[in-house]
XYZ file of C-alpha atoms in Angstrom:
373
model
C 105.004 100.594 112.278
C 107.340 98.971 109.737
C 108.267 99.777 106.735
C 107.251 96.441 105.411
C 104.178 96.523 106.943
C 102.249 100.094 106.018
C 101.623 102.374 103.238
C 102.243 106.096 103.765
C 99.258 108.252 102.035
C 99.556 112.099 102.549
C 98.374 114.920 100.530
C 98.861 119.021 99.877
C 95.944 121.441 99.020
C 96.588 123.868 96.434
C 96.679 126.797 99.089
C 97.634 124.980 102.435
C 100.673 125.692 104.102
C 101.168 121.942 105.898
C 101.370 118.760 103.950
C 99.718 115.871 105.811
C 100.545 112.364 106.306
C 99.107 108.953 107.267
C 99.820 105.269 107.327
C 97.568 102.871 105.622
C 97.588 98.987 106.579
C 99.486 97.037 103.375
C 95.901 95.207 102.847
C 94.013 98.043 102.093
C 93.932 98.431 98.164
C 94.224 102.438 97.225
C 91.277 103.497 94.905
C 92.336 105.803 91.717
C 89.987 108.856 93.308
C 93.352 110.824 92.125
C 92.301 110.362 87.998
C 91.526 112.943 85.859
C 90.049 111.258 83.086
C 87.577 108.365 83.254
C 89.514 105.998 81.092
C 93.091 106.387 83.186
C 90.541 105.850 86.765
C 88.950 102.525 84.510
C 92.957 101.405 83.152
C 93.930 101.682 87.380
C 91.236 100.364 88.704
C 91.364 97.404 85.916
C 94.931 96.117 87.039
C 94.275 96.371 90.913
C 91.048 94.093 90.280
C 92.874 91.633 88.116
C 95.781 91.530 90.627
C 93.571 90.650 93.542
C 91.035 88.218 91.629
C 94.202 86.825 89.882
C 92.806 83.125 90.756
C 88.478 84.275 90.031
C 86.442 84.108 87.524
C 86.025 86.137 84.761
C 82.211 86.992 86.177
C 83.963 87.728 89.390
C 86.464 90.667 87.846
C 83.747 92.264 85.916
C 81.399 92.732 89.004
C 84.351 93.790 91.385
C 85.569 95.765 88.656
C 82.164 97.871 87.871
C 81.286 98.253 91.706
C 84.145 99.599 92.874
C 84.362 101.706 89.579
C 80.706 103.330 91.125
C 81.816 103.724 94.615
C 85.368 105.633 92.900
C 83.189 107.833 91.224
C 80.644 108.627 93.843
C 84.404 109.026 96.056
C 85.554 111.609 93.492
C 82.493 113.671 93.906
C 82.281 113.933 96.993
C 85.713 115.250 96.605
C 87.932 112.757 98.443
C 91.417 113.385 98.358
C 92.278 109.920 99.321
C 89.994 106.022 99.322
C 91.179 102.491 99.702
C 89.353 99.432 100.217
C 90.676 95.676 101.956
C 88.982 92.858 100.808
C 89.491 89.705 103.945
C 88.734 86.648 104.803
C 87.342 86.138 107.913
C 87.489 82.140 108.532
C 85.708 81.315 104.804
C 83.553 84.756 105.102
C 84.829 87.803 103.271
C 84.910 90.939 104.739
C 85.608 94.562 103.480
C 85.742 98.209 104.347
C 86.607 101.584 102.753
C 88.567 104.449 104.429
C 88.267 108.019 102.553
C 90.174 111.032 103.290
C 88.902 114.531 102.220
C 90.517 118.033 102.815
C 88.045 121.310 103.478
C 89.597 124.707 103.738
C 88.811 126.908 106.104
C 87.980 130.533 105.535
C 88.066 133.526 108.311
C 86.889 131.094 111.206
C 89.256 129.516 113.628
C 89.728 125.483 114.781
C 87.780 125.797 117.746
C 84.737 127.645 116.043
C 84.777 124.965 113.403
C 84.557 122.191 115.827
C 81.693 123.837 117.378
C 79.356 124.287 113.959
C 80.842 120.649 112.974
C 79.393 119.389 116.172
C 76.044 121.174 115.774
C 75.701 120.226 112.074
C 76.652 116.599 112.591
C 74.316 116.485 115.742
C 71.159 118.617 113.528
C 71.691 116.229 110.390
C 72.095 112.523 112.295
C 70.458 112.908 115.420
C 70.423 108.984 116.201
C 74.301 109.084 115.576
C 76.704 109.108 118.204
C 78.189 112.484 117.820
C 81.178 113.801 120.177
C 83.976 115.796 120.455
C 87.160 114.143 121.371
C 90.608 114.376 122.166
C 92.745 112.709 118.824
C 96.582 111.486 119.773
C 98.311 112.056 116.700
C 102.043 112.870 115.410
C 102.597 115.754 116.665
C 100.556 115.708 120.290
C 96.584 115.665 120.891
C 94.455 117.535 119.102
C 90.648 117.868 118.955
C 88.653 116.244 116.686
C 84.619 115.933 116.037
C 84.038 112.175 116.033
C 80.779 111.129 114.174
C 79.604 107.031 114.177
C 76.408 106.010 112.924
C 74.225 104.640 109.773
C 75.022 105.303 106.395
C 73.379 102.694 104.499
C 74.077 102.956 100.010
C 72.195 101.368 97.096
C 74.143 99.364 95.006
C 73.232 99.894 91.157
C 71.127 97.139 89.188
C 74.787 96.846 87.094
C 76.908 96.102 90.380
C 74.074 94.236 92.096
C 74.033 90.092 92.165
C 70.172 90.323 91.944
C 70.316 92.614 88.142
C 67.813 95.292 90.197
C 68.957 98.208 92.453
C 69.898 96.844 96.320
C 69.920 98.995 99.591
C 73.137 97.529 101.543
C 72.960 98.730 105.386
C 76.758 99.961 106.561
C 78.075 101.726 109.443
C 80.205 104.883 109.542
C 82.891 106.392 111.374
C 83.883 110.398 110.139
C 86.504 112.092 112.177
C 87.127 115.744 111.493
C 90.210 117.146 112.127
C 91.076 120.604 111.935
C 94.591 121.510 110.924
C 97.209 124.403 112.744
C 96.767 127.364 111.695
C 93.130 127.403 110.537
C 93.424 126.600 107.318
C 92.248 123.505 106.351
C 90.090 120.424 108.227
C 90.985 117.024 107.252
C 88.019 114.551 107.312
C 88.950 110.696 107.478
C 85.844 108.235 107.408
C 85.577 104.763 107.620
C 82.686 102.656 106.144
C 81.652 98.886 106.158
C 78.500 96.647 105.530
C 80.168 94.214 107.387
C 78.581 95.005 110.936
C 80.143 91.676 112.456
C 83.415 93.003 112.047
C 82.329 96.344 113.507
C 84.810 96.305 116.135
C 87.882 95.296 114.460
C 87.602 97.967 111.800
C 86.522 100.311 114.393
C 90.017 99.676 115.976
C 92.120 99.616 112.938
C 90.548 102.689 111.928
C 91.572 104.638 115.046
C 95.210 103.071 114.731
C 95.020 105.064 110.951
C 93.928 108.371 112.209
C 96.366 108.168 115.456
C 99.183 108.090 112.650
C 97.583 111.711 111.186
C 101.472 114.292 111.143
C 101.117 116.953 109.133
C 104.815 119.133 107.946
C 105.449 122.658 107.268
C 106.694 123.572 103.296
C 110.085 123.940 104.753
C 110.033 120.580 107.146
C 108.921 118.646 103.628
C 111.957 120.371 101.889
C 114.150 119.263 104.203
C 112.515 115.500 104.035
C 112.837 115.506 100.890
C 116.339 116.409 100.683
C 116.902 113.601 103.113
C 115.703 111.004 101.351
C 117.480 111.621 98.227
C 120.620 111.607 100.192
C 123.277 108.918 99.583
C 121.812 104.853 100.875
C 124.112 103.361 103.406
C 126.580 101.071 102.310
C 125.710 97.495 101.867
C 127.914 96.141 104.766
C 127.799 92.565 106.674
C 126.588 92.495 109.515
C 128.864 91.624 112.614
C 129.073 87.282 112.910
C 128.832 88.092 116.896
C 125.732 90.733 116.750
C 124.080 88.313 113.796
C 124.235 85.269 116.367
C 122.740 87.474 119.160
C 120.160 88.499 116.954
C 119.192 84.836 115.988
C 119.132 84.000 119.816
C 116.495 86.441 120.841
C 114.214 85.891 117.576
C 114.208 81.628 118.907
C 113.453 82.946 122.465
C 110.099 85.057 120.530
C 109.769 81.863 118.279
C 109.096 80.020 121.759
C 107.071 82.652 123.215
C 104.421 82.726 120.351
C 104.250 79.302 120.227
C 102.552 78.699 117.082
C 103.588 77.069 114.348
C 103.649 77.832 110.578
C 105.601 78.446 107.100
C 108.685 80.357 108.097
C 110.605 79.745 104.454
C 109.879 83.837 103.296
C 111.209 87.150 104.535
C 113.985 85.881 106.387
C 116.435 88.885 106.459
C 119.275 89.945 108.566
C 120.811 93.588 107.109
C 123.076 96.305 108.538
C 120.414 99.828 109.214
C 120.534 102.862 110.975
C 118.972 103.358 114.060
C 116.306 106.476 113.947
C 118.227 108.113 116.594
C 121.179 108.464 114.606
C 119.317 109.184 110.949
C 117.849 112.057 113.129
C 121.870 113.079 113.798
C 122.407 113.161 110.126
C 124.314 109.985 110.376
C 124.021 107.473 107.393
C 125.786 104.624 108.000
C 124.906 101.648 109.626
C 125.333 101.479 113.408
C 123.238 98.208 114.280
C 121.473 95.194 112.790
C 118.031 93.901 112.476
C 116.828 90.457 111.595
C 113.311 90.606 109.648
C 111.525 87.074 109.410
C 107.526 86.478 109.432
C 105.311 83.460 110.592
C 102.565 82.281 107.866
C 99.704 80.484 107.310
C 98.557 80.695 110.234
C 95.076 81.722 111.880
C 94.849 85.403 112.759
C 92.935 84.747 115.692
C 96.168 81.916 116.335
C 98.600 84.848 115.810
C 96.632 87.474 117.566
C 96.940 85.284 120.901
C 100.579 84.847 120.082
C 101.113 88.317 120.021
C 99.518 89.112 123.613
C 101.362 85.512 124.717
C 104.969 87.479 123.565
C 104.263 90.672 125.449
C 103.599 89.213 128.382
C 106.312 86.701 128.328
C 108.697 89.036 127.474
C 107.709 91.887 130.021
C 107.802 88.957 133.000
C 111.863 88.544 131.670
C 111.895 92.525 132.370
C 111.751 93.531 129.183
C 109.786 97.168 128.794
C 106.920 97.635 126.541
C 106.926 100.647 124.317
C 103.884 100.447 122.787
C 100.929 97.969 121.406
C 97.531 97.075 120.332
C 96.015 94.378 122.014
C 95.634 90.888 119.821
C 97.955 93.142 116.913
C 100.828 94.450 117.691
C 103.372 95.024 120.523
C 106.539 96.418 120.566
C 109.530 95.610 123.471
C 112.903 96.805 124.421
C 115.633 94.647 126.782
C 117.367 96.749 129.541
C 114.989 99.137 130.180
C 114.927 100.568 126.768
C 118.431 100.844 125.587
C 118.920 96.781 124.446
C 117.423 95.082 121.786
C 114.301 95.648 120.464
C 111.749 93.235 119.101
C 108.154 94.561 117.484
C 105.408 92.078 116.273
C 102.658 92.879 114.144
C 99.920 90.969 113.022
C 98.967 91.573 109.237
C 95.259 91.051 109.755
C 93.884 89.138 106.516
C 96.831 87.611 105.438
C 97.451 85.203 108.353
C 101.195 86.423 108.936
C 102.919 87.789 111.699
C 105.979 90.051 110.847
C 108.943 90.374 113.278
C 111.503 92.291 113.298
C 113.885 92.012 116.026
C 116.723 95.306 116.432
C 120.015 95.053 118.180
C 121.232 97.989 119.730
C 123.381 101.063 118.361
C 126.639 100.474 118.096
C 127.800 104.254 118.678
C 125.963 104.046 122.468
C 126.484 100.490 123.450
C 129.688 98.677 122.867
C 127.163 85.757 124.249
C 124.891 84.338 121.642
C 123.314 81.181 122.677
C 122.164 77.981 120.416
C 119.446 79.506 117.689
C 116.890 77.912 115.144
C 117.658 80.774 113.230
C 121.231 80.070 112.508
């Protein structure tokens, strides 16, 4: 995923030797389950409301502010280490769902003990729930997980509820425990929603989430850290040549999605470095990449545009590297080692970012007519 189009959330217990990573879609809204004091959770949680009810009514604020200000506490006591919500539109409907992340440490038992009892609890304490172990593809190879997805219905208070009098609200759940190396903690991500009609596209984005789970030793942090603070690389222009290619291929993915909308914002072209060559310890820039995004259009419009690029590109011979069906997909020219172009849908905000790389200059050394310059 781009940089422009996640959130990185991660955490460290107090005693754990592994801190522990994840990537959050840019819609989802990050809950202040982090506050110590009631008044800085009430201050956080008062600016994120007003930013995303910046058009609604004062009535409107208030009741989004005081519900979610519940469901943060009731987050905080259960002891989550991490909650965010997204708030969509689905074609004049709205739509939302919460992900939580909490950490458990684990005391003189090992992983694959824990995933038994997990499974036996889960199974003794929801038996109508779908409850199963399973292998979990994550950042640094499979690992096994206890997956839990059934019924977890809440009552709404008579102060959050539209009605003035306490309100049962049905939702579905998906927990997935993960225990981490070295037995010493389990990570437990869940997903909730009372919007079953949207069961399955939640249900997917919430695998994508906990498929981005890495987890670092103290020392592999350090050295992250270090990284980061090293020196930016240069602001240099781009070669005119490599620009001009760039432009070509992004009108031959313009064609391919066929779809038109507002194309007047986030249209970038600026000099990177290519992860093979961070990885080296190399800073500056050995390639280009042109950033631009399609708007206002339909997501279900955009999510056919991204399956109508994949193909179109992979019958030109292009190779696909790796994709979610009707979200994202992500291509490479000449087997691999040309340019690369990734397209991601940014469900809820009817845009489609693309980004569209030409290749490293240090291990490769004819534009065409472009609408992009």
């Amino acid at each position: 995923m781009t940089e422009v189009t996640t959130a990185t959330a991660g955490s460290q217990a107090p005693n754990s030797k592994f801190h522990v990573g994840w990537i959050m879609p840019p819609f989802f809204h990050e809950l202040p389950v982090d506050a110590e004091e009631l008044d800085e959770a009430g201050d956080r949680l008062g600016e994120l409301v007003t930013t995303i009810l910046a058009n609604g009514s004062e009535d409107d604020q208030i009741t989004m502010f005081v519900l979610y200000l519940e469901i943060t506490a009731q987050l905080q006591e259960a002891g989550a280490e991490y909650a965010g919500f997204c708030l969509m539109d689905m074609d004049g409907r709205p739509s939302t769902a919460t992900v939580a992340v909490y950490r458990m440490p684990l005391e003189n038992t090992k992983a694959d003990d824990v995933l038994s009892e997990t499974f036996s609890t889960l199974q003794r304490a929801y038996p109508d729930d779908d409850v199963k172990i399973s292998s979990l593809p994550s950042g640094r190879g499979d690992s096994q997980a206890v997956v839990r997805i059934g019924g977890a219905p809440f009552t709404i208070s008579a102060e959050a509820s539209p009605t003035g009098q306490p309100l049962e609200v049905p939702r579905g759940q998906i927990q997935v425990y993960v225990p981490l190396p070295g037995d010493t903690d389990m990570l437990v991500f869940e997903l909730s929603t009372p919007c079953m009609e949207d069961w399955d596209l939640y249900s997917e984005l919430f695998a994508t989430i906990v498929r981005t789970l890495d987890w670092a030793s103290e020392e592999e942090a350090e050295m992250a850290a270090a990284l980061s603070q090293a020196e930016p690389v240069l602001d240099v222009t781009p070669d005119p040549a490599v620009v001009q290619e760039l432009y070509a291929h992004s009108s031959r993915v313009l064609d391919s999605l066929a779809v038109r909308g507002r194309m007047d914002e986030g249209n970038v072209v600026s000099a990177i470095t290519c992860p093979d060559c961070w990885t080296k310890g190399l800073r500056s820039a050995c390639t280009a990449r042109h950033h631009w995004q399609v708007d206002d259009v339909d997501d279900a419009l955009l999510a056919a545009a991204v399956d109508r690029l994949g193909e179109a590109f992979q019958s030109q011979g292009w190779l696909k590297l790796s994709g979610t069906p009707g979200q994202s997909v992500s291509l490479a020219a000449a087997g691999g080692s040309g340019h690369q172009v990734d397209a991601t849908l940014v469900v809820g905000r009817r845009r489609l970012v693309i980004e569209v790389v030409a290749p490293c200059t240090r291990t490769v050394s004819g534009p065409g007519d472009s609408v992009f310059g």
